[in-house]
mmCIF file of C-alpha atoms and ligand atoms in Angstrom:
data_model
loop_
_atom_site.group_PDB
_atom_site.id
_atom_site.type_symbol
_atom_site.label_atom_id
_atom_site.label_comp_id
_atom_site.label_asym_id
_atom_site.label_seq_id
_atom_site.Cartn_x
_atom_site.Cartn_y
_atom_site.Cartn_z
ATOM 1 C CA MET A 1 0.000 0.000 0.000
ATOM 2 C CA LYS A 2 1.286 3.445 -0.954
ATOM 3 C CA VAL A 3 0.812 6.676 0.989
ATOM 4 C CA THR A 4 1.872 10.109 -0.213
ATOM 5 C CA ILE A 5 2.276 12.961 2.246
ATOM 6 C CA VAL A 6 2.328 16.430 0.712
ATOM 7 C CA GLY A 7 4.223 18.790 3.015
ATOM 8 C CA ALA A 8 7.311 17.281 4.645
ATOM 9 C CA GLY A 9 7.276 19.727 7.551
ATOM 10 C CA ASN A 10 6.665 18.965 11.223
ATOM 11 C CA VAL A 11 3.344 17.153 10.879
ATOM 12 C CA GLY A 12 4.026 15.498 7.506
ATOM 13 C CA ALA A 13 7.394 14.066 8.490
ATOM 14 C CA THR A 14 6.125 12.881 11.892
ATOM 15 C CA CYS A 15 3.241 11.155 10.158
ATOM 16 C CA ALA A 16 5.666 9.461 7.723
ATOM 17 C CA ASP A 17 7.777 8.377 10.671
ATOM 18 C CA VAL A 18 4.851 6.815 12.579
ATOM 19 C CA ILE A 19 3.434 5.136 9.442
ATOM 20 C CA SER A 20 6.849 3.606 8.773
ATOM 21 C CA TYR A 21 7.801 2.317 12.160
ATOM 22 C CA ARG A 22 4.324 0.914 12.729
ATOM 23 C CA GLY A 23 4.407 -0.782 9.302
ATOM 24 C CA ILE A 24 1.079 0.763 8.280
ATOM 25 C CA ALA A 25 2.066 1.091 4.587
ATOM 26 C CA SER A 26 4.727 -0.546 2.429
ATOM 27 C CA GLU A 27 5.627 2.713 0.678
ATOM 28 C CA VAL A 28 5.602 6.351 1.784
ATOM 29 C CA VAL A 29 6.388 9.280 -0.518
ATOM 30 C CA LEU A 30 7.043 12.688 1.027
ATOM 31 C CA LEU A 31 6.625 15.692 -1.289
ATOM 32 C CA ASP A 32 7.536 19.296 -0.538
ATOM 33 C CA ILE A 33 8.250 22.440 -2.540
ATOM 34 C CA LYS A 34 11.418 23.242 -0.590
ATOM 35 C CA GLU A 35 14.301 21.877 -2.687
ATOM 36 C CA GLY A 36 15.815 18.744 -1.110
ATOM 37 C CA PHE A 37 13.752 19.018 2.097
ATOM 38 C CA ALA A 38 11.495 15.981 1.569
ATOM 39 C CA GLU A 39 14.453 13.963 0.258
ATOM 40 C CA GLY A 40 16.359 14.757 3.463
ATOM 41 C CA LYS A 41 13.458 13.886 5.776
ATOM 42 C CA ALA A 42 12.849 10.611 3.914
ATOM 43 C CA LEU A 43 16.485 9.558 4.117
ATOM 44 C CA ASP A 44 16.615 10.377 7.812
ATOM 45 C CA ILE A 45 13.491 8.266 8.456
ATOM 46 C CA MET A 46 14.845 5.379 6.329
ATOM 47 C CA GLN A 47 17.977 5.350 8.463
ATOM 48 C CA CYS A 48 15.801 4.391 11.465
ATOM 49 C CA ALA A 49 14.777 1.120 9.795
ATOM 50 C CA THR A 50 17.501 -1.132 11.152
ATOM 51 C CA ASN A 51 17.240 0.152 14.703
ATOM 52 C CA THR A 52 13.462 0.237 14.952
ATOM 53 C CA GLY A 53 12.932 -2.768 12.674
ATOM 54 C CA PHE A 54 10.671 -1.628 9.859
ATOM 55 C CA ASN A 55 10.614 -2.376 6.126
ATOM 56 C CA THR A 56 8.544 0.513 4.755
ATOM 57 C CA HIS A 57 10.220 2.254 1.818
ATOM 58 C CA VAL A 58 10.276 6.026 2.346
ATOM 59 C CA SER A 59 11.300 8.440 -0.410
ATOM 60 C CA GLY A 60 11.206 12.197 -0.822
ATOM 61 C CA VAL A 61 10.629 14.396 -3.867
ATOM 62 C CA THR A 62 10.692 18.109 -4.622
ATOM 63 C CA ASN A 63 7.345 18.951 -6.204
ATOM 64 C CA ASP A 64 7.429 15.977 -8.610
ATOM 65 C CA TYR A 65 3.902 14.555 -8.493
ATOM 66 C CA SER A 66 4.720 11.768 -10.975
ATOM 67 C CA LYS A 67 6.486 10.001 -8.061
ATOM 68 C CA THR A 68 3.214 9.970 -6.119
ATOM 69 C CA ALA A 69 1.354 8.012 -8.831
ATOM 70 C CA GLY A 70 -0.986 5.279 -7.696
ATOM 71 C CA SER A 71 -1.183 6.349 -4.049
ATOM 72 C CA ASP A 72 -3.919 4.641 -2.047
ATOM 73 C CA VAL A 73 -4.043 7.544 0.404
ATOM 74 C CA VAL A 74 -2.715 11.098 0.090
ATOM 75 C CA VAL A 75 -2.288 13.187 3.223
ATOM 76 C CA ILE A 76 -2.193 16.965 2.717
ATOM 77 C CA THR A 77 -0.185 18.826 5.357
ATOM 78 C CA SER A 78 1.194 21.537 3.075
ATOM 79 C CA GLY A 79 0.715 25.116 4.172
ATOM 80 C CA ILE A 80 1.625 27.369 7.036
ATOM 81 C CA PRO A 81 1.037 26.631 10.731
ATOM 82 C CA ARG A 82 -0.132 29.273 13.207
ATOM 83 C CA LYS A 83 2.080 31.265 15.564
ATOM 84 C CA PRO A 84 1.225 32.038 19.208
ATOM 85 C CA GLY A 85 -1.792 34.342 19.485
ATOM 86 C CA MET A 86 -3.234 33.354 16.096
ATOM 87 C CA THR A 87 -6.320 31.270 15.375
ATOM 88 C CA ARG A 88 -6.347 28.451 12.825
ATOM 89 C CA GLU A 89 -8.870 30.464 10.824
ATOM 90 C CA GLU A 90 -6.307 33.196 10.163
ATOM 91 C CA LEU A 91 -4.353 30.744 7.981
ATOM 92 C CA ILE A 92 -7.079 30.566 5.356
ATOM 93 C CA GLY A 93 -5.675 33.289 3.073
ATOM 94 C CA ILE A 94 -2.403 31.463 2.372
ATOM 95 C CA ASN A 95 -3.456 27.849 2.831
ATOM 96 C CA ALA A 96 -6.531 27.880 0.579
ATOM 97 C CA GLY A 97 -4.481 28.513 -2.569
ATOM 98 C CA ILE A 98 -1.888 25.890 -1.584
ATOM 99 C CA VAL A 99 -4.463 23.232 -0.749
ATOM 100 C CA LYS A 100 -6.469 23.760 -3.943
ATOM 101 C CA THR A 101 -3.404 23.420 -6.190
ATOM 102 C CA VAL A 102 -2.051 20.447 -4.256
ATOM 103 C CA ALA A 103 -5.367 18.547 -4.354
ATOM 104 C CA GLU A 104 -5.624 19.039 -8.112
ATOM 105 C CA ASN A 105 -2.013 17.877 -8.690
ATOM 106 C CA VAL A 106 -2.511 14.823 -6.491
ATOM 107 C CA LEU A 107 -5.506 13.622 -8.476
ATOM 108 C CA LYS A 108 -3.687 13.855 -11.805
ATOM 109 C CA TYR A 109 -1.512 10.926 -10.716
ATOM 110 C CA SER A 110 -3.738 9.151 -8.182
ATOM 111 C CA PRO A 111 -7.306 9.508 -9.479
ATOM 112 C CA ASP A 112 -8.635 6.778 -7.156
ATOM 113 C CA THR A 113 -6.979 7.982 -3.979
ATOM 114 C CA ILE A 114 -8.527 8.893 -0.636
ATOM 115 C CA ILE A 115 -7.442 12.341 0.579
ATOM 116 C CA VAL A 116 -6.807 13.033 4.251
ATOM 117 C CA MET A 117 -6.816 16.776 4.866
ATOM 118 C CA VAL A 118 -4.718 18.193 7.696
ATOM 119 C CA SER A 119 -3.892 21.792 6.680
ATOM 120 C CA ASN A 120 -5.779 24.458 8.625
ATOM 121 C CA PRO A 121 -8.415 25.736 8.900
ATOM 122 C CA MET A 122 -9.011 22.047 8.367
ATOM 123 C CA ASP A 123 -12.832 21.889 8.060
ATOM 124 C CA THR A 124 -12.762 24.592 5.397
ATOM 125 C CA MET A 125 -9.762 23.062 3.596
ATOM 126 C CA THR A 126 -11.623 19.728 3.494
ATOM 127 C CA TYR A 127 -14.675 21.449 2.009
ATOM 128 C CA LEU A 128 -12.483 23.299 -0.491
ATOM 129 C CA ALA A 129 -10.787 20.083 -1.645
ATOM 130 C CA LEU A 130 -14.162 18.376 -2.011
ATOM 131 C CA LYS A 131 -15.677 21.204 -4.040
ATOM 132 C CA SER A 132 -12.642 21.911 -6.207
ATOM 133 C CA THR A 133 -11.927 18.278 -7.131
ATOM 134 C CA GLY A 134 -15.499 16.965 -7.281
ATOM 135 C CA LEU A 135 -14.397 13.762 -5.545
ATOM 136 C CA PRO A 136 -17.150 11.670 -3.949
ATOM 137 C CA LYS A 137 -17.693 12.631 -0.312
ATOM 138 C CA ASN A 138 -16.442 9.309 1.084
ATOM 139 C CA ARG A 139 -12.976 10.010 -0.333
ATOM 140 C CA ILE A 140 -12.159 13.284 1.440
ATOM 141 C CA ILE A 141 -11.588 13.072 5.166
ATOM 142 C CA GLY A 142 -10.500 15.911 7.433
ATOM 143 C CA MET A 143 -8.326 14.931 10.393
ATOM 144 C CA GLY A 144 -9.157 16.848 13.556
ATOM 145 C CA GLY A 145 -11.441 14.775 15.757
ATOM 146 C CA ALA A 146 -8.872 11.976 16.174
ATOM 147 C CA LEU A 147 -6.426 14.522 17.586
ATOM 148 C CA ASP A 148 -8.944 16.476 19.651
ATOM 149 C CA SER A 149 -10.339 13.239 21.128
ATOM 150 C CA SER A 150 -6.828 12.116 21.949
ATOM 151 C CA ARG A 151 -6.163 15.410 23.748
ATOM 152 C CA PHE A 152 -9.495 15.070 25.570
ATOM 153 C CA ARG A 153 -8.518 11.562 26.733
ATOM 154 C CA THR A 154 -5.089 12.828 27.822
ATOM 155 C CA TYR A 155 -6.564 15.602 29.984
ATOM 156 C CA LEU A 156 -9.127 13.120 31.379
ATOM 157 C CA SER A 157 -6.328 10.694 32.158
ATOM 158 C CA LEU A 158 -4.461 13.410 34.060
ATOM 159 C CA ALA A 159 -7.596 14.377 36.007
ATOM 160 C CA LEU A 160 -8.403 10.748 36.841
ATOM 161 C CA ASP A 161 -4.784 9.650 37.270
ATOM 162 C CA LYS A 162 -5.613 6.609 35.131
ATOM 163 C CA PRO A 163 -4.257 5.463 31.723
ATOM 164 C CA ALA A 164 -5.645 7.340 28.711
ATOM 165 C CA ASN A 165 -6.253 4.035 26.906
ATOM 166 C CA ASP A 166 -8.768 3.029 29.593
ATOM 167 C CA ILE A 167 -10.834 6.126 28.844
ATOM 168 C CA SER A 168 -13.401 6.421 26.083
ATOM 169 C CA ALA A 169 -14.236 9.947 24.927
ATOM 170 C CA MET A 170 -14.918 11.854 21.743
ATOM 171 C CA VAL A 171 -14.820 15.395 20.390
ATOM 172 C CA ILE A 172 -17.134 16.414 17.548
ATOM 173 C CA GLY A 173 -17.858 19.723 15.776
ATOM 174 C CA GLY A 174 -15.377 22.046 14.086
ATOM 175 C CA HIS A 175 -11.625 21.816 14.621
ATOM 176 C CA GLY A 176 -11.362 25.301 16.110
ATOM 177 C CA ASP A 177 -10.611 26.766 19.548
ATOM 178 C CA THR A 178 -14.263 27.742 20.001
ATOM 179 C CA THR A 179 -16.020 25.287 17.665
ATOM 180 C CA MET A 180 -15.005 21.880 18.993
ATOM 181 C CA ILE A 181 -17.393 20.011 21.260
ATOM 182 C CA PRO A 182 -15.897 17.587 23.806
ATOM 183 C CA LEU A 183 -18.798 15.256 24.643
ATOM 184 C CA THR A 184 -18.375 15.231 28.438
ATOM 185 C CA ARG A 185 -21.742 13.485 28.961
ATOM 186 C CA LEU A 186 -20.509 10.355 27.154
ATOM 187 C CA VAL A 187 -17.083 9.939 28.763
ATOM 188 C CA SER A 188 -16.475 6.571 30.386
ATOM 189 C CA TYR A 189 -13.662 4.921 32.328
ATOM 190 C CA ASN A 190 -13.649 1.257 31.281
ATOM 191 C CA GLY A 191 -17.389 1.455 30.633
ATOM 192 C CA ILE A 192 -18.195 3.260 33.902
ATOM 193 C CA PRO A 193 -19.615 6.788 33.490
ATOM 194 C CA VAL A 194 -16.807 9.165 34.406
ATOM 195 C CA THR A 195 -19.216 11.202 36.540
ATOM 196 C CA GLU A 196 -18.707 8.442 39.159
ATOM 197 C CA PHE A 197 -15.166 9.796 39.575
ATOM 198 C CA LEU A 198 -15.026 13.425 38.409
ATOM 199 C CA SER A 199 -17.145 16.414 39.418
ATOM 200 C CA GLU A 200 -18.947 18.482 36.781
ATOM 201 C CA ASP A 201 -16.540 21.367 37.487
ATOM 202 C CA VAL A 202 -13.502 19.217 36.788
ATOM 203 C CA LEU A 203 -15.126 17.827 33.635
ATOM 204 C CA GLN A 204 -15.853 21.341 32.389
ATOM 205 C CA LYS A 205 -12.236 22.366 33.040
ATOM 206 C CA VAL A 206 -11.026 19.303 31.101
ATOM 207 C CA ALA A 207 -13.337 20.226 28.212
ATOM 208 C CA ALA A 208 -12.085 23.829 28.205
ATOM 209 C CA ASP A 209 -8.436 22.684 28.212
ATOM 210 C CA THR A 210 -9.188 20.314 25.333
ATOM 211 C CA MET A 211 -10.717 23.060 23.217
ATOM 212 C CA VAL A 212 -7.612 25.219 23.482
ATOM 213 C CA GLY A 213 -5.286 22.205 23.380
ATOM 214 C CA GLY A 214 -3.717 23.283 20.079
ATOM 215 C CA ALA A 215 -3.388 26.932 21.151
ATOM 216 C CA THR A 216 -1.720 25.909 24.425
ATOM 217 C CA LEU A 217 0.909 23.913 22.544
ATOM 218 C CA THR A 218 1.403 26.702 20.011
ATOM 219 C CA GLY A 219 2.100 29.075 22.920
ATOM 220 C CA LEU A 220 4.637 26.658 24.406
ATOM 221 C CA LEU A 221 6.352 25.646 21.159
ATOM 222 C CA GLY A 222 6.208 28.856 19.106
ATOM 223 C CA THR A 223 4.556 26.921 16.254
ATOM 224 C CA SER A 224 1.755 24.376 16.320
ATOM 225 C CA ALA A 225 2.128 20.812 17.547
ATOM 226 C CA TRP A 226 3.294 17.834 15.467
ATOM 227 C CA TYR A 227 3.820 14.619 17.475
ATOM 228 C CA ALA A 228 0.157 14.008 18.366
ATOM 229 C CA PRO A 229 -1.083 15.423 15.030
ATOM 230 C CA GLY A 230 1.290 13.147 13.077
ATOM 231 C CA ALA A 231 0.290 10.114 15.155
ATOM 232 C CA SER A 232 -3.416 10.958 14.747
ATOM 233 C CA VAL A 233 -3.079 11.075 10.966
ATOM 234 C CA ALA A 234 -1.254 7.731 11.007
ATOM 235 C CA PHE A 235 -4.061 6.250 13.148
ATOM 236 C CA LEU A 236 -6.625 7.395 10.587
ATOM 237 C CA VAL A 237 -4.548 6.159 7.622
ATOM 238 C CA ASP A 238 -4.209 2.766 9.351
ATOM 239 C CA SER A 239 -7.982 2.436 9.608
ATOM 240 C CA ILE A 240 -8.315 3.191 5.871
ATOM 241 C CA LEU A 241 -5.475 1.061 4.512
ATOM 242 C CA ASN A 242 -6.101 -1.903 6.773
ATOM 243 C CA ASP A 243 -9.892 -1.621 6.545
ATOM 244 C CA GLN A 244 -10.199 -1.488 10.333
ATOM 245 C CA LYS A 245 -13.614 0.199 10.325
ATOM 246 C CA LYS A 246 -12.742 2.139 13.466
ATOM 247 C CA MET A 247 -15.142 4.765 14.704
ATOM 248 C CA ILE A 248 -13.221 8.036 14.451
ATOM 249 C CA ALA A 249 -14.561 11.582 14.633
ATOM 250 C CA CYS A 250 -13.614 13.092 11.263
ATOM 251 C CA SER A 251 -14.515 16.200 9.312
ATOM 252 C CA VAL A 252 -16.690 14.930 6.490
ATOM 253 C CA TYR A 253 -19.336 16.305 4.169
ATOM 254 C CA VAL A 254 -22.746 16.221 5.823
ATOM 255 C CA ASP A 255 -25.908 16.111 3.808
ATOM 256 C CA GLY A 256 -28.658 16.316 6.394
ATOM 257 C CA GLU A 257 -26.898 14.432 9.194
ATOM 258 C CA TYR A 258 -27.103 16.271 12.528
ATOM 259 C CA GLY A 259 -29.472 18.722 10.811
ATOM 260 C CA GLN A 260 -26.682 20.224 8.670
ATOM 261 C CA LYS A 261 -26.039 20.391 4.940
ATOM 262 C CA ASP A 262 -23.207 21.413 2.636
ATOM 263 C CA ILE A 263 -20.347 21.726 5.132
ATOM 264 C CA CYS A 264 -17.524 19.483 6.337
ATOM 265 C CA ILE A 265 -17.556 19.144 10.119
ATOM 266 C CA GLY A 266 -16.457 16.640 12.741
ATOM 267 C CA VAL A 267 -18.888 13.775 13.268
ATOM 268 C CA PRO A 268 -18.401 10.138 14.327
ATOM 269 C CA CYS A 269 -17.543 8.057 11.254
ATOM 270 C CA ILE A 270 -16.723 4.474 10.405
ATOM 271 C CA ILE A 271 -13.435 4.614 8.520
ATOM 272 C CA GLY A 272 -12.392 1.729 6.286
ATOM 273 C CA LYS A 273 -10.977 0.906 2.852
ATOM 274 C CA ASN A 274 -13.631 3.044 1.156
ATOM 275 C CA GLY A 275 -12.813 6.042 3.315
ATOM 276 C CA VAL A 276 -15.909 7.317 5.105
ATOM 277 C CA GLU A 277 -18.113 4.217 5.159
ATOM 278 C CA GLN A 278 -20.783 5.521 7.511
ATOM 279 C CA ILE A 279 -21.659 8.603 9.512
ATOM 280 C CA LEU A 280 -23.046 7.586 12.900
ATOM 281 C CA GLU A 281 -25.886 9.832 14.006
ATOM 282 C CA ILE A 282 -25.815 9.575 17.763
ATOM 283 C CA HIS A 283 -28.469 11.157 19.947
ATOM 284 C CA LEU A 284 -27.408 14.595 21.198
ATOM 285 C CA ASN A 285 -29.212 16.349 24.030
ATOM 286 C CA GLU A 286 -30.597 19.861 23.540
ATOM 287 C CA ALA A 287 -27.482 21.624 24.868
ATOM 288 C CA GLU A 288 -25.225 19.558 22.594
ATOM 289 C CA LYS A 289 -27.497 20.198 19.608
ATOM 290 C CA THR A 290 -27.235 23.937 20.239
ATOM 291 C CA LEU A 291 -23.446 23.746 20.430
ATOM 292 C CA PHE A 292 -23.318 21.691 17.218
ATOM 293 C CA SER A 293 -25.508 24.138 15.373
ATOM 294 C CA LYS A 294 -23.337 27.112 16.513
ATOM 295 C CA SER A 295 -20.215 25.229 15.492
ATOM 296 C CA ALA A 296 -21.715 24.493 12.055
ATOM 297 C CA ASP A 297 -22.602 28.185 11.614
ATOM 298 C CA ALA A 298 -18.994 29.177 12.340
ATOM 299 C CA VAL A 299 -17.635 26.563 9.915
ATOM 300 C CA ARG A 300 -20.106 27.719 7.246
ATOM 301 C CA GLY A 301 -18.935 31.315 7.782
ATOM 302 C CA MET A 302 -15.338 30.271 7.082
ATOM 303 C CA ASN A 303 -16.415 28.397 3.954
ATOM 304 C CA ASP A 304 -18.110 31.575 2.743
ATOM 305 C CA ALA A 305 -14.807 33.415 3.118
ATOM 306 C CA LEU A 306 -13.338 31.115 0.443
ATOM 307 C CA LYS A 307 -15.432 32.884 -2.174
ATOM 308 C CA SER A 308 -13.514 36.141 -1.778
ATOM 309 C CA ILE A 309 -10.119 34.448 -1.394
ATOM 310 C CA LEU A 310 -10.276 32.203 -4.448
ATOM 311 C CA VAL A 311 -11.555 34.680 -7.023
HETATM 312 N N1 LIG B 1 -5.785 19.170 11.376
HETATM 313 C C1 LIG B 1 -5.015 19.141 12.437
HETATM 314 O O1 LIG B 1 -5.363 18.551 13.457
HETATM 315 C C2 LIG B 1 -3.681 19.815 12.406
HETATM 316 C C3 LIG B 1 -3.362 20.662 11.389
HETATM 317 N N2 LIG B 1 -2.143 21.268 11.329
HETATM 318 C C4 LIG B 1 -1.886 22.101 10.163
HETATM 319 O O2 LIG B 1 -1.025 21.377 9.285
HETATM 320 C C5 LIG B 1 -0.282 22.307 8.498
HETATM 321 C C6 LIG B 1 1.198 21.937 8.539
HETATM 322 O O3 LIG B 1 1.727 22.164 9.816
HETATM 323 P P1 LIG B 1 3.290 21.909 10.107
HETATM 324 O O4 LIG B 1 3.709 20.609 9.525
HETATM 325 O O5 LIG B 1 3.511 22.171 11.530
HETATM 326 O O6 LIG B 1 3.943 23.090 9.234
HETATM 327 P P2 LIG B 1 5.422 23.148 8.620
HETATM 328 O O7 LIG B 1 5.686 24.565 8.264
HETATM 329 O O8 LIG B 1 6.379 22.448 9.513
HETATM 330 O O9 LIG B 1 5.293 22.278 7.280
HETATM 331 C C7 LIG B 1 4.529 22.661 6.183
HETATM 332 C C8 LIG B 1 5.279 22.236 4.940
HETATM 333 O O10 LIG B 1 4.444 22.483 3.791
HETATM 334 C C9 LIG B 1 5.325 22.807 2.736
HETATM 335 N N3 LIG B 1 4.595 23.434 1.645
HETATM 336 C C10 LIG B 1 4.120 24.694 1.550
HETATM 337 N N4 LIG B 1 3.510 24.879 0.355
HETATM 338 C C11 LIG B 1 3.585 23.707 -0.299
HETATM 339 C C12 LIG B 1 3.134 23.264 -1.578
HETATM 340 N N5 LIG B 1 2.480 24.068 -2.409
HETATM 341 N N6 LIG B 1 3.409 21.994 -1.939
HETATM 342 C C13 LIG B 1 4.078 21.157 -1.120
HETATM 343 N N7 LIG B 1 4.541 21.525 0.101
HETATM 344 C C14 LIG B 1 4.291 22.784 0.505
HETATM 345 C C15 LIG B 1 6.359 23.718 3.378
HETATM 346 O O11 LIG B 1 7.527 23.817 2.576
HETATM 347 C C16 LIG B 1 6.577 23.010 4.699
HETATM 348 O O12 LIG B 1 7.670 22.102 4.655
HETATM 349 C C17 LIG B 1 -0.611 23.696 9.050
HETATM 350 O O13 LIG B 1 -1.594 24.311 8.268
HETATM 351 C C18 LIG B 1 -1.158 23.388 10.438
HETATM 352 O O14 LIG B 1 -2.002 24.389 10.910
HETATM 353 C C19 LIG B 1 -1.201 21.050 12.275
HETATM 354 C C20 LIG B 1 -1.469 20.213 13.331
HETATM 355 C C21 LIG B 1 -2.731 19.545 13.499
HETATM 356 O O1 LIG B 2 -3.280 24.260 16.805
HETATM 357 C C1 LIG B 2 -2.982 24.326 15.602
HETATM 358 O O2 LIG B 2 -2.949 25.363 14.942
HETATM 359 C C2 LIG B 2 -2.661 23.045 14.895
HETATM 360 C C3 LIG B 2 -3.774 22.121 15.114
HETATM 361 O O3 LIG B 2 -4.767 22.131 14.424
HETATM 362 C C4 LIG B 2 -3.731 21.349 16.355
HETATM 363 O O4 LIG B 2 -2.650 21.085 16.905
HETATM 364 O O5 LIG B 2 -4.826 21.001 16.824
#
């Protein structure tokens, strides 16, 4: 199985690294516009093979899409990351043009591929790729919920002082500081409602920390995060390539689900070899429905901004 990652920067290279050492794909191609950059990252990752014991072939190319031909999955991480104090939404002006061109180039050589969108503002970039390429909606998946849910589980694990893997929790809605919705009502610790162990105040603090999880890291690092984002993309790619049919919150095109139409937004999905195989419509209470509808309005507002950017 072949995976191309466009953008060999922090997130792209980390994703290539995790895909390789976990043996998720047999071939990974990194592509970047910076001369020699992807080649260097690929060689560095390949030189881990004997010490970490993997056989994935990793190569790098400078803007040569012919080398990406026949990719089963293409991950798009090209574009600029935010700096401290910025929102993801502020990246739209530069990233929209990059993402549109990249998605079109990718499809020239891999017409049957599934695209995983990472570049921010991710929900809008997913929508843009869908509209500009005309790909069927099951083949464009925005990665955000896997990461946000992982952050949610990390903060829950710290509050509970229990392993994150024993905690089940999910974040839906937009992938933005104010648009994501950590579903505190549904959190469980090994099947036991977490309200048995945590007060509502603590749960609300965990939810608030989760929502600004990316901004917190950007403040600490000076640029946005990459280890958890790269691992989250690899987790999603694994479910596609190995047809795992995992339930993962992803930004996908909704056509009536959750009362919304014509946007890409985070909802629980079954992810397998066909990409988005099912959107699960879980019951939301009135408060959650209100939050989802506000989140959808904000995402729709960003999509509208594309019209003036891409004239
Ligand atoms: N959806 C999510 O959960 C997450 C999204 N992100 C987003 O992912 C993007 C990448 O972040 P980082 O890897 O940290 O940035 P980075 O700056 O380390 O890497 C971006 C790379 O894209 C390359 N690039 C720019 N234009 C290109 C083009 N036209 N073709 C090919 N390559 C091109 C750059 O040369 C650079 O190497 C940002 O937009 C960031 O906001 C980051 C983390 C999580
Ligand atoms: O925070 C950012 O800008 C990058 C991102 O989407 C994340 O780490 O969640």
